[in-house]
Amino acid sequence: MPWLILALMGAATFIYGVSTHAMLLCLLVKPLPVLALLGWLHDAPPTDYRRWISLGLIFSLVGDVLLAWPGDLFIFGLGAFLFAHLAYLKAYFSDCRRLAVLPLVLALGVGVVLLSILISHGLGDLLIPVVVYALVISTMLWRALARLGSDVPKRSALLAAAGAVSFVFSDALIGINRFVVAFDAAPYLLITTYWLGQWGITASAFHQTTRAREGQLG
């Protein structure tokens, strides 16, 4: 329950800060939901998978702060989240190495479509960083989807896949809002899907083995 309360309080306060343009408040509370996930994750079985997910959450915390910091630190935030996705990718490879052609095609297709849209609207000096980031997050999505139907516990695979999809959707909204067309609902949609994605990825660590004990946020 304490982790659930911390997550909800942080999320609600951040959304209030966005709606009132209270940037300092947003900076202070934005990391709280992911901090709560880190605390909750400590209760998961101590596997290599959990350790890589923990590292991904830590990099995500850094990215949260950099993206909320006054001034344009987008490139540094992008770098922090790139390392977060690499950590998640390592976690997925730790228990599933099958090729999974269909997930590969789907993830590649999503990455190509989104990247094509962004490039068509001009990325300037961010072209190479965004291309590299798109490649990494598409690979992360592929490996999350590859766990579906494998010998990985079904619930872990479903949670990680749903989390990865939600995370990719959130990043797509960030790209569209920043480079294509800004829309009022973007800050609320992208942060909500981001938190849901992080929750799904974190929750998947509680079901790594058939003997892993059940975990609940709280």
Coordinates of C-alpha atoms in Angstrom, one line a residue:
M1 CA 0.0 0.0 0.0
P2 CA 2.7 2.6 0.7
W3 CA 4.1 2.3 -2.8
L4 CA 0.7 2.6 -4.3
I5 CA 0.0 5.7 -2.3
L6 CA 3.3 7.2 -3.3
A7 CA 2.7 6.4 -7.0
L8 CA -0.8 7.9 -7.0
M9 CA 0.2 11.0 -5.1
G10 CA 3.1 11.7 -7.4
A11 CA 1.0 11.1 -10.5
A12 CA -1.9 13.2 -9.4
T13 CA 0.4 16.0 -8.3
F14 CA 2.4 16.0 -11.5
I15 CA -0.8 16.1 -13.6
Y16 CA -2.0 19.0 -11.5
G17 CA 1.4 20.7 -12.1
V18 CA 1.1 20.2 -15.8
S19 CA -2.4 21.7 -15.9
T20 CA -1.4 24.8 -13.9
H21 CA 2.0 25.1 -15.6
A22 CA 3.8 24.7 -12.3
M23 CA 7.1 23.6 -13.7
L24 CA 9.0 23.4 -10.4
L25 CA 6.3 21.2 -8.9
C26 CA 6.4 19.0 -11.9
L27 CA 10.2 18.6 -11.6
L28 CA 9.9 17.7 -7.9
V29 CA 7.1 15.1 -8.2
K30 CA 7.6 13.6 -11.7
P31 CA 10.1 10.9 -10.4
L32 CA 7.8 9.7 -7.6
P33 CA 5.7 7.1 -9.6
V34 CA 8.9 5.4 -10.9
L35 CA 10.5 5.6 -7.5
A36 CA 7.5 3.8 -6.2
L37 CA 7.9 1.1 -8.8
L38 CA 11.6 0.7 -7.8
G39 CA 10.5 0.2 -4.2
W40 CA 7.8 -2.2 -5.1
L41 CA 10.2 -4.2 -7.4
H42 CA 12.4 -4.9 -4.4
D43 CA 9.7 -7.5 -3.4
A44 CA 10.1 -9.4 -6.6
P45 CA 12.1 -12.6 -6.8
P46 CA 15.9 -11.7 -7.0
T47 CA 16.6 -12.8 -10.5
D48 CA 18.8 -11.4 -13.3
Y49 CA 15.6 -10.2 -14.9
R50 CA 14.7 -8.1 -11.9
R51 CA 18.2 -6.6 -11.7
W52 CA 18.0 -5.4 -15.3
I53 CA 14.5 -4.0 -14.9
S54 CA 15.7 -2.2 -11.8
L55 CA 18.6 -0.6 -13.8
G56 CA 16.1 0.4 -16.5
L57 CA 13.9 2.1 -13.9
I58 CA 16.9 4.0 -12.6
F59 CA 17.8 5.3 -16.0
S60 CA 14.2 6.2 -16.5
L61 CA 14.3 8.3 -13.3
V62 CA 17.2 10.2 -14.7
G63 CA 15.3 10.7 -18.0
D64 CA 12.2 11.9 -16.1
V65 CA 14.3 14.6 -14.4
L66 CA 16.1 15.7 -17.5
L67 CA 12.9 16.0 -19.5
A68 CA 11.2 18.0 -16.8
W69 CA 14.2 20.3 -16.1
P70 CA 13.8 23.9 -17.2
G71 CA 15.5 24.4 -20.5
D72 CA 15.8 22.0 -23.5
L73 CA 17.6 18.9 -22.2
F74 CA 15.7 16.6 -24.7
I75 CA 18.8 15.0 -26.1
F76 CA 20.1 14.1 -22.7
G77 CA 16.7 12.7 -21.6
L78 CA 16.6 10.7 -24.9
G79 CA 20.0 9.3 -24.0
A80 CA 18.9 8.3 -20.5
F81 CA 15.8 6.5 -21.8
L82 CA 17.9 4.8 -24.5
F83 CA 20.0 3.2 -21.8
A84 CA 16.7 2.3 -20.0
H85 CA 15.5 0.4 -23.1
L86 CA 18.9 -1.3 -23.4
A87 CA 18.5 -2.6 -19.8
Y88 CA 14.9 -3.8 -20.5
L89 CA 16.2 -5.4 -23.7
K90 CA 18.9 -7.3 -21.6
A91 CA 16.2 -8.4 -19.2
Y92 CA 14.1 -9.9 -22.0
F93 CA 17.1 -11.6 -23.5
S94 CA 17.9 -13.2 -20.1
D95 CA 15.0 -15.6 -20.4
C96 CA 14.1 -15.8 -24.1
R97 CA 16.4 -15.9 -27.1
R98 CA 14.1 -17.3 -29.8
L99 CA 14.0 -15.4 -33.1
A100 CA 10.3 -14.7 -33.2
V101 CA 10.0 -13.5 -36.8
L102 CA 6.4 -12.1 -36.6
P103 CA 7.2 -9.9 -33.5
L104 CA 10.4 -8.8 -35.3
V105 CA 8.4 -7.8 -38.4
L106 CA 5.7 -6.0 -36.3
A107 CA 8.3 -4.1 -34.2
L108 CA 10.3 -3.2 -37.3
G109 CA 7.2 -2.0 -39.1
V110 CA 6.1 0.2 -36.1
G111 CA 9.6 1.7 -35.9
V112 CA 9.8 2.4 -39.7
V113 CA 6.4 4.0 -39.8
L114 CA 6.9 6.3 -36.8
L115 CA 10.5 7.2 -37.9
S116 CA 9.3 8.0 -41.4
I117 CA 6.6 10.4 -40.1
L118 CA 9.2 12.2 -37.9
I119 CA 11.8 12.5 -40.6
S120 CA 9.3 13.8 -43.1
H121 CA 8.7 16.8 -40.7
G122 CA 12.4 17.4 -40.2
L123 CA 14.5 16.4 -37.3
G124 CA 17.6 18.6 -37.9
D125 CA 20.5 17.9 -35.7
L126 CA 18.4 15.3 -33.8
L127 CA 18.2 13.0 -36.8
I128 CA 20.9 10.5 -35.8
P129 CA 20.0 10.4 -32.1
V130 CA 16.4 9.8 -32.9
V131 CA 17.2 7.1 -35.5
V132 CA 19.4 5.3 -33.0
Y133 CA 16.7 5.6 -30.3
A134 CA 14.0 4.3 -32.6
L135 CA 16.2 1.3 -33.4
V136 CA 16.8 0.5 -29.8
I137 CA 13.1 0.9 -28.7
S138 CA 11.9 -1.1 -31.7
T139 CA 14.4 -3.9 -30.6
M140 CA 13.1 -3.7 -27.1
L141 CA 9.5 -4.0 -28.4
W142 CA 10.5 -7.0 -30.5
R143 CA 12.1 -8.9 -27.6
A144 CA 9.2 -8.1 -25.3
L145 CA 6.7 -9.5 -27.9
A146 CA 9.1 -12.5 -28.5
R147 CA 8.5 -13.7 -25.0
L148 CA 4.8 -14.3 -25.8
G149 CA 4.2 -18.0 -26.6
S150 CA 7.6 -19.0 -25.4
D151 CA 8.4 -21.0 -22.2
V152 CA 8.4 -17.8 -20.2
P153 CA 5.6 -17.7 -17.6
K154 CA 2.5 -16.4 -19.5
R155 CA 1.7 -13.6 -17.1
S156 CA 5.2 -12.2 -17.1
A157 CA 5.2 -12.3 -20.9
L158 CA 1.8 -10.6 -21.2
L159 CA 2.7 -7.8 -18.7
A160 CA 6.1 -7.1 -20.3
A161 CA 4.6 -7.0 -23.8
A162 CA 1.7 -4.7 -22.7
G163 CA 4.2 -2.5 -20.9
A164 CA 6.5 -2.3 -23.9
V165 CA 3.6 -1.4 -26.3
S166 CA 2.4 1.3 -23.9
F167 CA 5.9 2.7 -23.6
V168 CA 6.4 2.8 -27.4
F169 CA 3.0 4.5 -27.7
S170 CA 4.0 7.1 -25.2
D171 CA 7.3 7.8 -27.0
A172 CA 5.4 8.0 -30.3
L173 CA 3.2 10.7 -28.7
I174 CA 6.3 12.6 -27.6
G175 CA 7.7 12.5 -31.1
I176 CA 4.5 13.6 -32.8
N177 CA 3.8 16.3 -30.2
R178 CA 7.4 17.7 -30.5
F179 CA 8.1 17.3 -34.2
V180 CA 4.8 16.9 -36.1
V181 CA 1.9 18.7 -34.4
A182 CA 1.4 19.8 -30.8
F183 CA -2.0 19.1 -29.2
D184 CA -3.4 20.0 -25.8
A185 CA -4.0 16.4 -24.6
A186 CA -0.5 15.2 -25.4
P187 CA 1.1 15.9 -22.0
Y188 CA -1.6 13.9 -20.2
L189 CA -1.7 11.0 -22.7
L190 CA 2.0 10.5 -23.0
I191 CA 2.7 10.6 -19.2
T192 CA -0.2 8.2 -18.5
T193 CA 0.8 5.7 -21.1
Y194 CA 4.4 6.0 -19.9
W195 CA 3.5 5.2 -16.3
L196 CA 1.3 2.3 -17.4
G197 CA 4.2 1.0 -19.6
Q198 CA 6.6 1.2 -16.7
W199 CA 4.1 -0.6 -14.4
G200 CA 3.6 -3.4 -16.8
I201 CA 7.4 -3.9 -17.3
T202 CA 8.0 -3.8 -13.6
A203 CA 5.0 -6.1 -12.8
S204 CA 6.4 -8.7 -15.2
A205 CA 9.3 -9.3 -12.8
F206 CA 7.0 -10.8 -10.2
H207 CA 6.1 -13.7 -12.4
Q208 CA 9.5 -14.7 -13.7
T209 CA 9.3 -18.3 -12.5
T210 CA 6.4 -20.6 -11.8
R211 CA 7.3 -20.5 -8.1
A212 CA 7.6 -16.7 -8.0
R213 CA 5.4 -15.3 -5.2
E214 CA 2.5 -13.1 -6.2
G215 CA 3.2 -9.3 -6.0
Q216 CA 0.8 -6.4 -5.7
L217 CA 1.6 -2.7 -5.9
G218 CA 1.0 -1.9 -2.3

